[in-house]
Amino acid sequence: MPLKSIPVVRDVLEESNARAAENRALFQRYNVFVVNIMSSPGAGKTMLLEKTIPLLKERDHRCAVIEGDITSTLDADRLQPLGVPVVQANTEPFGGDCHLGSHLVQGALKHLHLEALDFLFIENIGNLVCPAEFDLGENRKVVLLSLPEGEDKPLKYPLMFRESQLCLITKMDIESSLGVSAEKFQNNICMVNGRMKVIRLSAKDGSGMGDWVEWLLGRG
Amino acid sequence: MPLKSIPVVRDVLEESNARAAENRALFQRYNVFVVNIMSSPGAGKTMLLEKTIPLLKERDHRCAVIEGDITSTLDADRLQPLGVPVVQANTEPFGGDCHLGSHLVQGALKHLHLEALDFLFIENIGNLVCPAEFDLGENRKVVLLSLPEGEDKPLKYPLMFRESQLCLITKMDIESSLGVSAEKFQNNICMVNGRMKVIRLSAKDGSGMGDWVEWLLGRG
């Protein structure tokens, strides 16, 4: 609609990419593997972290989380028992943004000791659209697609599936009670992004979690 | 971040609200009840329409749908068998917007005969954040919250639940296999918006569909 907004949008994106590049340089300097975790609301991002971090800790890997939310500290509270650093990044003071920005990640990094970390997980806002557009400086983008969302989602929200390097099909434990087939999900993911690595898992019953941890240990 | 963008944002919002007001005037002139249906991806918006429209048709109410998607006509294709007018509104030509804008609705209206309609459903982009911010000129905003998304979502995405007049808790048929309680969902909805009307339903097994249709017939 408003052509006159384009220069401003360009400024914002340039600013955003500059902050992302600064973040990336920091992550490289301290050799921290950083994963940007994205999905629709309720696909299981927080539970994935609740179950993943203990598996990494028992192998002596040091983890931290930047917990992105519009408002509230509900997810960060869930992660407290894990005993790893968790920094809350709320977008509400920035207008309730629907995605994490690289400047928010940069602000959160001031509260973390990168030299004491192997893995940093950034849990993005629950949104299958907007977060895909923004580089945070991460090493890998991972998208969760839960079975209850339906197999057509990669076709309807392709950018997220084009931008990510790994897709975790989650909530595999309820595949039969939903009467769906993960195979169809995987086929649609491949149609959108043939290079996408796909792992089917259930954080609830633990199936597939080993493959996901191996992927992390191999640094994607 | 960029203070200089504020005037442009204001222009865009004024433009958006002006189009919404024009849409609203049209809906009033033709006495069409217009419902803006919003939710996360995969909460069941399309299936709700697949099951609702036949119930309205059998009572001789005339319906149409504006089907919002970033890309694809997958949902519109699903609605074709209903035999009602369906207009696809894709945001992809407008940058892949994460919400429907009032200008897109206005464009879609050119393909509909409002004088021949009682109900118009606008299925928004699957996104629990951004669509809540934009007035399309509708009579009512309805948010779907599906049980697999988790009971904390109203607390984490409050704007959607503040702006909507009705919340449909969907996928009630799998409540027991998920091991969740719809009561907790309803309590959190009420905490965010005490005036919210809530209906629990399953489009799959039909439970609660009568209450929803009554709400529509009473025009909210």
GROMACS .gro file of C-alpha atoms in nm:
model
  440
    1MET     CA    1   0.000   0.000   0.000
    2PRO     CA    2   0.224   0.289   0.119
    3LEU     CA    3   0.522   0.313  -0.113
    4LYS     CA    4   0.665   0.589   0.101
    5SER     CA    5   0.726   0.341   0.385
    6ILE     CA    6   0.983   0.144   0.190
    7PRO     CA    7   1.290   0.351   0.286
    8VAL     CA    8   1.196   0.320   0.653
    9VAL     CA    9   1.148  -0.055   0.622
   10ARG     CA   10   1.491  -0.077   0.460
   11ASP     CA   11   1.644   0.117   0.751
   12VAL     CA   12   1.481  -0.115   1.001
   13LEU     CA   13   1.598  -0.427   0.819
   14GLU     CA   14   1.952  -0.293   0.780
   15GLU     CA   15   1.959  -0.213   1.150
   16SER     CA   16   1.821  -0.559   1.229
   17ASN     CA   17   2.078  -0.735   1.009
   18ALA     CA   18   2.362  -0.531   1.157
   19ARG     CA   19   2.265  -0.640   1.510
   20ALA     CA   20   2.232  -1.002   1.388
   21ALA     CA   21   2.585  -0.988   1.243
   22GLU     CA   22   2.718  -0.859   1.576
   23ASN     CA   23   2.542  -1.144   1.758
   24ARG     CA   24   2.682  -1.398   1.510
   25ALA     CA   25   3.037  -1.269   1.560
   26LEU     CA   26   2.999  -1.309   1.937
   27PHE     CA   27   2.866  -1.663   1.903
   28GLN     CA   28   3.160  -1.755   1.678
   29ARG     CA   29   3.415  -1.599   1.911
   30TYR     CA   30   3.291  -1.810   2.203
   31ASN     CA   31   3.213  -2.117   1.992
   32VAL     CA   32   2.851  -2.135   2.111
   33PHE     CA   33   2.605  -2.325   1.890
   34VAL     CA   34   2.288  -2.117   1.873
   35VAL     CA   35   1.951  -2.256   1.769
   36ASN     CA   36   1.651  -2.034   1.692
   37ILE     CA   37   1.341  -2.244   1.773
   38MET     CA   38   1.022  -2.141   1.597
   39SER     CA   39   0.666  -2.271   1.557
   40SER     CA   40   0.298  -2.193   1.594
   41PRO     CA   41   0.178  -2.134   1.951
   42GLY     CA   42   0.156  -2.461   2.140
   43ALA     CA   43   0.360  -2.682   1.906
   44GLY     CA   44   0.583  -2.781   2.197
   45LYS     CA   45   0.886  -2.549   2.197
   46THR     CA   46   0.908  -2.514   2.574
   47MET     CA   47   0.849  -2.883   2.647
   48LEU     CA   48   1.117  -2.969   2.391
   49LEU     CA   49   1.364  -2.756   2.588
   50GLU     CA   50   1.246  -2.905   2.919
   51LYS     CA   51   1.335  -3.250   2.786
   52THR     CA   52   1.641  -3.164   2.575
   53ILE     CA   53   1.850  -2.967   2.823
   54PRO     CA   54   1.878  -3.249   3.082
   55LEU     CA   55   1.999  -3.481   2.803
   56LEU     CA   56   2.271  -3.231   2.711
   57LYS     CA   57   2.361  -3.162   3.074
   58GLU     CA   58   2.416  -3.530   3.149
   59ARG     CA   59   2.679  -3.525   2.874
   60ASP     CA   60   2.839  -3.220   3.038
   61HIS     CA   61   2.726  -2.969   2.777
   62ARG     CA   62   2.652  -2.624   2.912
   63CYS     CA   63   2.324  -2.467   2.796
   64ALA     CA   64   2.128  -2.145   2.829
   65VAL     CA   65   1.797  -2.018   2.696
   66ILE     CA   66   1.669  -1.684   2.571
   67GLU     CA   67   1.296  -1.711   2.621
   68GLY     CA   68   1.098  -1.494   2.381
   69ASP     CA   69   0.742  -1.396   2.463
   70ILE     CA   70   0.517  -1.104   2.395
   71THR     CA   71   0.432  -1.086   2.763
   72SER     CA   72   0.457  -1.300   3.080
   73THR     CA   73   0.740  -1.518   3.212
   74LEU     CA   74   0.535  -1.839   3.203
   75ASP     CA   75   0.777  -2.032   2.982
   76ALA     CA   76   1.086  -1.905   3.161
   77ASP     CA   77   0.928  -2.015   3.490
   78ARG     CA   78   0.882  -2.366   3.348
   79LEU     CA   79   1.254  -2.380   3.263
   80GLN     CA   80   1.381  -2.264   3.605
   81PRO     CA   81   1.400  -2.619   3.749
   82LEU     CA   82   1.654  -2.711   3.479
   83GLY     CA   83   1.917  -2.507   3.659
   84VAL     CA   84   2.053  -2.332   3.350
   85PRO     CA   85   2.060  -1.958   3.278
   86VAL     CA   86   1.730  -1.839   3.131
   87VAL     CA   87   1.687  -1.480   3.013
   88GLN     CA   88   1.339  -1.352   2.939
   89ALA     CA   89   1.299  -1.131   2.631
   90ASN     CA   90   0.954  -0.976   2.615
   91THR     CA   91   0.847  -0.783   2.307
   92GLU     CA   92   0.563  -0.602   2.486
   93PRO     CA   93   0.775  -0.295   2.569
   94PHE     CA   94   0.850  -0.278   2.194
   95GLY     CA   95   0.488  -0.272   2.086
   96GLY     CA   96   0.408  -0.638   2.142
   97ASP     CA   97   0.612  -0.751   1.842
   98CYS     CA   98   0.511  -1.084   1.692
   99HIS     CA   99   0.872  -1.203   1.655
  100LEU     CA  100   1.205  -1.170   1.833
  101GLY     CA  101   1.438  -0.906   1.692
  102SER     CA  102   1.816  -0.924   1.687
  103HIS     CA  103   1.830  -0.617   1.913
  104LEU     CA  104   1.629  -0.803   2.180
  105VAL     CA  105   1.866  -1.099   2.155
  106GLN     CA  106   2.158  -0.859   2.183
  107GLY     CA  107   2.007  -0.712   2.498
  108ALA     CA  108   1.953  -1.060   2.644
  109LEU     CA  109   2.315  -1.158   2.573
  110LYS     CA  110   2.433  -0.898   2.825
  111HIS     CA  111   2.289  -1.125   3.095
  112LEU     CA  112   2.469  -1.440   2.976
  113HIS     CA  113   2.831  -1.557   3.000
  114LEU     CA  114   2.893  -1.690   2.650
  115GLU     CA  115   3.239  -1.817   2.742
  116ALA     CA  116   3.069  -2.064   2.979
  117LEU     CA  117   2.824  -2.204   2.719
  118ASP     CA  118   2.815  -2.474   2.451
  119PHE     CA  119   2.453  -2.437   2.342
  120LEU     CA  120   2.220  -2.139   2.341
  121PHE     CA  121   1.854  -2.195   2.258
  122ILE     CA  122   1.643  -1.899   2.152
  123GLU     CA  123   1.274  -1.979   2.191
  124ASN     CA  124   1.098  -1.742   1.953
  125ILE     CA  125   0.741  -1.604   1.979
  126GLY     CA  126   0.479  -1.864   1.884
  127ASN     CA  127   0.409  -1.761   1.527
  128LEU     CA  128   0.453  -1.959   1.205
  129VAL     CA  129   0.486  -1.648   0.992
  130CYS     CA  130   0.684  -1.345   1.106
  131PRO     CA  131   0.981  -1.495   1.298
  132ALA     CA  132   1.100  -1.661   0.976
  133GLU     CA  133   1.175  -1.317   0.830
  134PHE     CA  134   1.431  -1.209   1.088
  135ASP     CA  135   1.793  -1.316   1.125
  136LEU     CA  136   1.897  -1.318   1.491
  137GLY     CA  137   2.255  -1.426   1.425
  138GLU     CA  138   2.179  -1.790   1.510
  139ASN     CA  139   2.364  -2.092   1.362
  140ARG     CA  140   2.046  -2.283   1.278
  141LYS     CA  141   1.676  -2.219   1.248
  142VAL     CA  142   1.459  -2.509   1.366
  143VAL     CA  143   1.083  -2.521   1.304
  144LEU     CA  144   0.848  -2.739   1.506
  145LEU     CA  145   0.533  -2.865   1.334
  146SER     CA  146   0.294  -3.046   1.566
  147LEU     CA  147   0.063  -3.314   1.429
  148PRO     CA  148  -0.261  -3.146   1.548
  149GLU     CA  149  -0.184  -2.846   1.323
  150GLY     CA  150  -0.246  -3.049   1.009
  151GLU     CA  151  -0.031  -3.169   0.722
  152ASP     CA  152  -0.107  -2.871   0.495
  153LYS     CA  153   0.084  -2.614   0.703
  154PRO     CA  154   0.417  -2.631   0.513
  155LEU     CA  155   0.227  -2.550   0.192
  156LYS     CA  156   0.037  -2.261   0.352
  157TYR     CA  157   0.327  -2.108   0.546
  158PRO     CA  158   0.619  -2.188   0.314
  159LEU     CA  159   0.865  -1.918   0.419
  160MET     CA  160   0.918  -2.072   0.764
  161PHE     CA  161   0.988  -2.409   0.603
  162ARG     CA  162   1.218  -2.259   0.340
  163GLU     CA  163   1.426  -2.068   0.595
  164SER     CA  164   1.473  -2.351   0.847
  165GLN     CA  165   1.737  -2.623   0.828
  166LEU     CA  166   1.559  -2.874   1.052
  167CYS     CA  167   1.191  -2.954   1.106
  168LEU     CA  168   1.084  -3.144   1.414
  169ILE     CA  169   0.745  -3.311   1.371
  170THR     CA  170   0.620  -3.305   1.732
  171LYS     CA  171   0.348  -3.475   1.938
  172MET     CA  172   0.411  -3.807   1.764
  173ASP     CA  173   0.259  -3.980   2.070
  174ILE     CA  174  -0.091  -3.876   1.963
  175GLU     CA  175  -0.054  -3.969   1.594
  176SER     CA  176  -0.299  -4.258   1.619
  177SER     CA  177  -0.560  -4.080   1.833
  178LEU     CA  178  -0.557  -3.789   1.585
  179GLY     CA  179  -0.595  -4.033   1.296
  180VAL     CA  180  -0.325  -3.857   1.092
  181SER     CA  181  -0.010  -3.982   0.920
  182ALA     CA  182   0.326  -3.816   0.984
  183GLU     CA  183   0.427  -3.940   0.639
  184LYS     CA  184   0.197  -3.683   0.476
  185PHE     CA  185   0.348  -3.407   0.690
  186GLN     CA  186   0.696  -3.510   0.584
  187ASN     CA  187   0.601  -3.521   0.215
  188ASN     CA  188   0.464  -3.166   0.230
  189ILE     CA  189   0.775  -3.042   0.411
  190CYS     CA  190   0.990  -3.194   0.136
  191MET     CA  191   0.776  -3.033  -0.135
  192VAL     CA  192   0.853  -2.690   0.011
  193ASN     CA  193   1.216  -2.757   0.103
  194GLY     CA  194   1.380  -3.070  -0.035
  195ARG     CA  195   1.698  -3.007   0.166
  196MET     CA  196   1.516  -2.998   0.501
  197LYS     CA  197   1.624  -3.250   0.761
  198VAL     CA  198   1.316  -3.391   0.937
  199ILE     CA  199   1.300  -3.568   1.275
  200ARG     CA  200   0.977  -3.708   1.419
  201LEU     CA  201   0.961  -3.699   1.796
  202SER     CA  202   0.755  -3.683   2.108
  203ALA     CA  203   0.903  -3.487   2.396
  204LYS     CA  204   0.632  -3.649   2.608
  205ASP     CA  205   0.723  -4.017   2.552
  206GLY     CA  206   1.085  -3.952   2.448
  207SER     CA  207   1.068  -4.112   2.105
  208GLY     CA  208   1.298  -3.946   1.852
  209MET     CA  209   1.470  -3.735   2.118
  210GLY     CA  210   1.797  -3.923   2.064
  211ASP     CA  211   1.807  -3.824   1.696
  212TRP     CA  212   1.746  -3.462   1.786
  213VAL     CA  213   2.022  -3.461   2.049
  214GLU     CA  214   2.260  -3.624   1.799
  215TRP     CA  215   2.177  -3.349   1.551
  216LEU     CA  216   2.261  -3.089   1.816
  217LEU     CA  217   2.585  -3.261   1.915
  218GLY     CA  218   2.685  -3.275   1.548
  219ARG     CA  219   2.608  -2.904   1.541
  220GLY     CA  220   2.342  -2.940   1.276
  221MET     CA  221   1.394   0.152   1.734
  222PRO     CA  222   1.321   0.385   1.439
  223LEU     CA  223   1.122   0.679   1.570
  224LYS     CA  224   1.103   0.823   1.221
  225SER     CA  225   0.879   0.536   1.113
  226ILE     CA  226   0.593   0.645   1.339
  227PRO     CA  227   0.433   0.891   1.096
  228VAL     CA  228   0.429   0.623   0.826
  229VAL     CA  229   0.280   0.368   1.063
  230ARG     CA  230   0.013   0.621   1.151
  231ASP     CA  231  -0.064   0.675   0.784
  232VAL     CA  232  -0.095   0.302   0.729
  233LEU     CA  233  -0.324   0.256   1.028
  234GLU     CA  234  -0.542   0.554   0.928
  235GLU     CA  235  -0.569   0.413   0.578
  236SER     CA  236  -0.651   0.069   0.720
  237ASN     CA  237  -0.918   0.207   0.951
  238ALA     CA  238  -1.072   0.413   0.672
  239ARG     CA  239  -1.110   0.100   0.453
  240ALA     CA  240  -1.254  -0.089   0.753
  241ALA     CA  241  -1.513   0.185   0.806
  242GLU     CA  242  -1.615   0.164   0.440
  243ASN     CA  243  -1.648  -0.214   0.469
  244ARG     CA  244  -1.859  -0.177   0.785
  245ALA     CA  245  -2.092   0.071   0.616
  246LEU     CA  246  -2.147  -0.175   0.330
  247PHE     CA  247  -2.219  -0.462   0.569
  248GLN     CA  248  -2.474  -0.248   0.755
  249ARG     CA  249  -2.642  -0.132   0.436
  250TYR     CA  250  -2.700  -0.492   0.325
  251ASN     CA  251  -2.762  -0.625   0.678
  252VAL     CA  252  -2.493  -0.892   0.649
  253PHE     CA  253  -2.352  -1.031   0.975
  254VAL     CA  254  -1.976  -1.052   0.933
  255VAL     CA  255  -1.751  -1.268   1.150
  256ASN     CA  256  -1.371  -1.241   1.147
  257ILE     CA  257  -1.239  -1.586   1.244
  258MET     CA  258  -0.890  -1.594   1.388
  259SER     CA  259  -0.656  -1.848   1.551
  260SER     CA  260  -0.315  -2.013   1.541
  261PRO     CA  261  -0.244  -2.226   1.235
  262GLY     CA  262  -0.431  -2.555   1.254
  263ALA     CA  263  -0.678  -2.468   1.530
  264GLY     CA  264  -0.966  -2.568   1.303
  265LYS     CA  265  -1.095  -2.254   1.130
  266THR     CA  266  -1.158  -2.420   0.794
  267MET     CA  267  -1.317  -2.733   0.938
  268LEU     CA  268  -1.541  -2.511   1.152
  269LEU     CA  269  -1.668  -2.344   0.833
  270GLU     CA  270  -1.705  -2.680   0.657
  271LYS     CA  271  -1.941  -2.792   0.934
  272THR     CA  272  -2.112  -2.459   1.013
  273ILE     CA  273  -2.222  -2.350   0.668
  274PRO     CA  274  -2.439  -2.660   0.598
  275LEU     CA  275  -2.617  -2.601   0.933
  276LEU     CA  276  -2.695  -2.242   0.830
  277LYS     CA  277  -2.792  -2.342   0.477
  278GLU     CA  278  -3.046  -2.596   0.601
  279ARG     CA  279  -3.216  -2.307   0.783
  280ASP     CA  280  -3.214  -2.106   0.458
  281HIS     CA  281  -2.943  -1.862   0.560
  282ARG     CA  282  -2.721  -1.745   0.278
  283CYS     CA  283  -2.347  -1.755   0.346
  284ALA     CA  284  -2.020  -1.663   0.181
  285VAL     CA  285  -1.655  -1.684   0.280
  286ILE     CA  286  -1.350  -1.465   0.228
  287GLU     CA  287  -1.062  -1.707   0.264
  288GLY     CA  288  -0.743  -1.543   0.382
  289ASP     CA  289  -0.409  -1.711   0.323
  290ILE     CA  290  -0.054  -1.601   0.262
  291THR     CA  291  -0.037  -1.829  -0.038
  292SER     CA  292  -0.226  -2.125  -0.193
  293THR     CA  293  -0.598  -2.189  -0.234
  294LEU     CA  294  -0.596  -2.506  -0.023
  295ASP     CA  295  -0.862  -2.387   0.222
  296ALA     CA  296  -1.083  -2.233  -0.047
  297ASP     CA  297  -1.063  -2.564  -0.235
  298ARG     CA  298  -1.189  -2.745   0.077
  299LEU     CA  299  -1.490  -2.513   0.090
  300GLN     CA  300  -1.592  -2.550  -0.274
  301PRO     CA  301  -1.822  -2.851  -0.210
  302LEU     CA  302  -2.037  -2.633   0.020
  303GLY     CA  303  -2.178  -2.452  -0.281
  304VAL     CA  304  -2.145  -2.103  -0.140
  305PRO     CA  305  -1.940  -1.813  -0.279
  306VAL     CA  306  -1.577  -1.832  -0.165
  307VAL     CA  307  -1.331  -1.556  -0.250
  308GLN     CA  308  -0.961  -1.617  -0.198
  309ALA     CA  309  -0.759  -1.329  -0.054
  310ASN     CA  310  -0.387  -1.401  -0.064
  311THR     CA  311  -0.144  -1.167   0.109
  312GLU     CA  312   0.157  -1.294  -0.087
  313PRO     CA  313   0.132  -1.024  -0.355
  314PHE     CA  314   0.141  -0.773  -0.067
  315GLY     CA  315   0.465  -0.903   0.083
  316GLY     CA  316   0.326  -1.217   0.245
  317ASP     CA  317   0.147  -1.025   0.517
  318CYS     CA  318   0.080  -1.219   0.835
  319HIS     CA  319  -0.277  -1.086   0.869
  320LEU     CA  320  -0.567  -0.980   0.647
  321GLY     CA  321  -0.595  -0.609   0.586
  322SER     CA  322  -0.917  -0.416   0.535
  323HIS     CA  323  -0.804  -0.327   0.181
  324LEU     CA  324  -0.782  -0.697   0.092
  325VAL     CA  325  -1.131  -0.754   0.229
  326GLN     CA  326  -1.251  -0.455   0.030
  327GLY     CA  327  -1.102  -0.606  -0.284
  328ALA     CA  328  -1.267  -0.941  -0.212
  329LEU     CA  329  -1.607  -0.776  -0.162
  330LYS     CA  330  -1.611  -0.675  -0.528
  331HIS     CA  331  -1.657  -1.044  -0.607
  332LEU     CA  332  -1.954  -1.093  -0.372
  333HIS     CA  333  -2.320  -0.994  -0.390
  334LEU     CA  334  -2.382  -0.862  -0.041
  335GLU     CA  335  -2.751  -0.811  -0.109
  336ALA     CA  336  -2.780  -1.190  -0.145
  337LEU     CA  337  -2.609  -1.273   0.186
  338ASP     CA  338  -2.699  -1.315   0.552
  339PHE     CA  339  -2.361  -1.426   0.684
  340LEU     CA  340  -2.009  -1.351   0.568
  341PHE     CA  341  -1.721  -1.539   0.727
  342ILE     CA  342  -1.370  -1.399   0.695
  343GLU     CA  343  -1.113  -1.668   0.768
  344ASN     CA  344  -0.801  -1.480   0.868
  345ILE     CA  345  -0.436  -1.592   0.834
  346GLY     CA  346  -0.340  -1.853   1.095
  347ASN     CA  347  -0.166  -1.632   1.350
  348LEU     CA  348  -0.255  -1.569   1.714
  349VAL     CA  349  -0.080  -1.232   1.721
  350CYS     CA  350  -0.103  -0.988   1.432
  351PRO     CA  351  -0.460  -1.031   1.301
  352ALA     CA  352  -0.595  -0.906   1.636
  353GLU     CA  353  -0.451  -0.563   1.563
  354PHE     CA  354  -0.648  -0.491   1.247
  355ASP     CA  355  -1.012  -0.389   1.212
  356LEU     CA  356  -1.160  -0.530   0.892
  357GLY     CA  357  -1.505  -0.376   0.943
  358GLU     CA  358  -1.648  -0.702   1.080
  359ASN     CA  359  -1.936  -0.725   1.330
  360ARG     CA  360  -1.761  -0.975   1.557
  361LYS     CA  361  -1.413  -1.113   1.609
  362VAL     CA  362  -1.409  -1.483   1.701
  363VAL     CA  363  -1.094  -1.657   1.822
  364LEU     CA  364  -1.049  -2.034   1.812
  365LEU     CA  365  -0.824  -2.193   2.073
  366SER     CA  366  -0.760  -2.563   2.018
  367LEU     CA  367  -0.689  -2.792   2.312
  368PRO     CA  368  -0.350  -2.915   2.178
  369GLU     CA  369  -0.217  -2.557   2.194
  370GLY     CA  370  -0.221  -2.558   2.575
  371GLU     CA  371  -0.414  -2.369   2.839
  372ASP     CA  372  -0.153  -2.094   2.882
  373LYS     CA  373  -0.209  -1.933   2.543
  374PRO     CA  374  -0.463  -1.665   2.651
  375LEU     CA  375  -0.208  -1.543   2.908
  376LYS     CA  376   0.075  -1.537   2.653
  377TYR     CA  377  -0.117  -1.385   2.361
  378PRO     CA  378  -0.361  -1.161   2.548
  379LEU     CA  379  -0.441  -0.906   2.276
  380MET     CA  380  -0.627  -1.163   2.063
  381PHE     CA  381  -0.836  -1.262   2.362
  382ARG     CA  382  -0.903  -0.902   2.463
  383GLU     CA  383  -1.016  -0.800   2.115
  384SER     CA  384  -1.247  -1.096   2.046
  385GLN     CA  385  -1.607  -1.126   2.160
  386LEU     CA  386  -1.632  -1.505   2.139
  387CYS     CA  387  -1.379  -1.782   2.200
  388LEU     CA  388  -1.443  -2.127   2.063
  389ILE     CA  389  -1.242  -2.395   2.243
  390THR     CA  390  -1.198  -2.648   1.962
  391LYS     CA  391  -1.097  -3.015   1.926
  392MET     CA  392  -1.296  -3.109   2.236
  393ASP     CA  393  -1.314  -3.467   2.097
  394ILE     CA  394  -0.949  -3.527   2.192
  395GLU     CA  395  -0.967  -3.373   2.540
  396SER     CA  396  -0.921  -3.709   2.716
  397SER     CA  397  -0.647  -3.842   2.488
  398LEU     CA  398  -0.452  -3.517   2.539
  399GLY     CA  399  -0.499  -3.545   2.914
  400VAL     CA  400  -0.596  -3.177   2.945
  401SER     CA  401  -0.894  -3.000   3.102
  402ALA     CA  402  -1.097  -2.747   2.903
  403GLU     CA  403  -1.188  -2.591   3.239
  404LYS     CA  404  -0.833  -2.459   3.277
  405PHE     CA  405  -0.847  -2.309   2.927
  406GLN     CA  406  -1.174  -2.136   3.012
  407ASN     CA  407  -1.037  -1.999   3.340
  408ASN     CA  408  -0.738  -1.844   3.163
  409ILE     CA  409  -0.960  -1.693   2.894
  410CYS     CA  410  -1.173  -1.534   3.167
  411MET     CA  411  -0.864  -1.398   3.342
  412VAL     CA  412  -0.771  -1.208   3.026
  413ASN     CA  413  -1.123  -1.108   2.923
  414GLY     CA  414  -1.401  -1.152   3.176
  415ARG     CA  415  -1.666  -1.049   2.923
  416MET     CA  416  -1.567  -1.318   2.672
  417LYS     CA  417  -1.836  -1.564   2.568
  418VAL     CA  418  -1.685  -1.915   2.550
  419ILE     CA  419  -1.823  -2.219   2.366
  420ARG     CA  420  -1.653  -2.558   2.375
  421LEU     CA  421  -1.700  -2.760   2.060
  422SER     CA  422  -1.574  -3.026   1.826
  423ALA     CA  423  -1.643  -2.971   1.458
  424LYS     CA  424  -1.539  -3.334   1.412
  425ASP     CA  425  -1.801  -3.498   1.638
  426GLY     CA  426  -2.048  -3.208   1.630
  427SER     CA  427  -2.060  -3.141   2.004
  428GLY     CA  428  -2.120  -2.776   2.086
  429MET     CA  429  -2.196  -2.687   1.724
  430GLY     CA  430  -2.558  -2.608   1.816
  431ASP     CA  431  -2.452  -2.341   2.066
  432TRP     CA  432  -2.224  -2.182   1.808
  433VAL     CA  433  -2.497  -2.175   1.545
  434GLU     CA  434  -2.739  -2.023   1.798
  435TRP     CA  435  -2.481  -1.754   1.872
  436LEU     CA  436  -2.459  -1.679   1.499
  437LEU     CA  437  -2.837  -1.673   1.454
  438GLY     CA  438  -2.866  -1.434   1.750
  439ARG     CA  439  -2.602  -1.224   1.572
  440GLY     CA  440  -2.355  -1.248   1.858
   0.00000   0.00000   0.00000
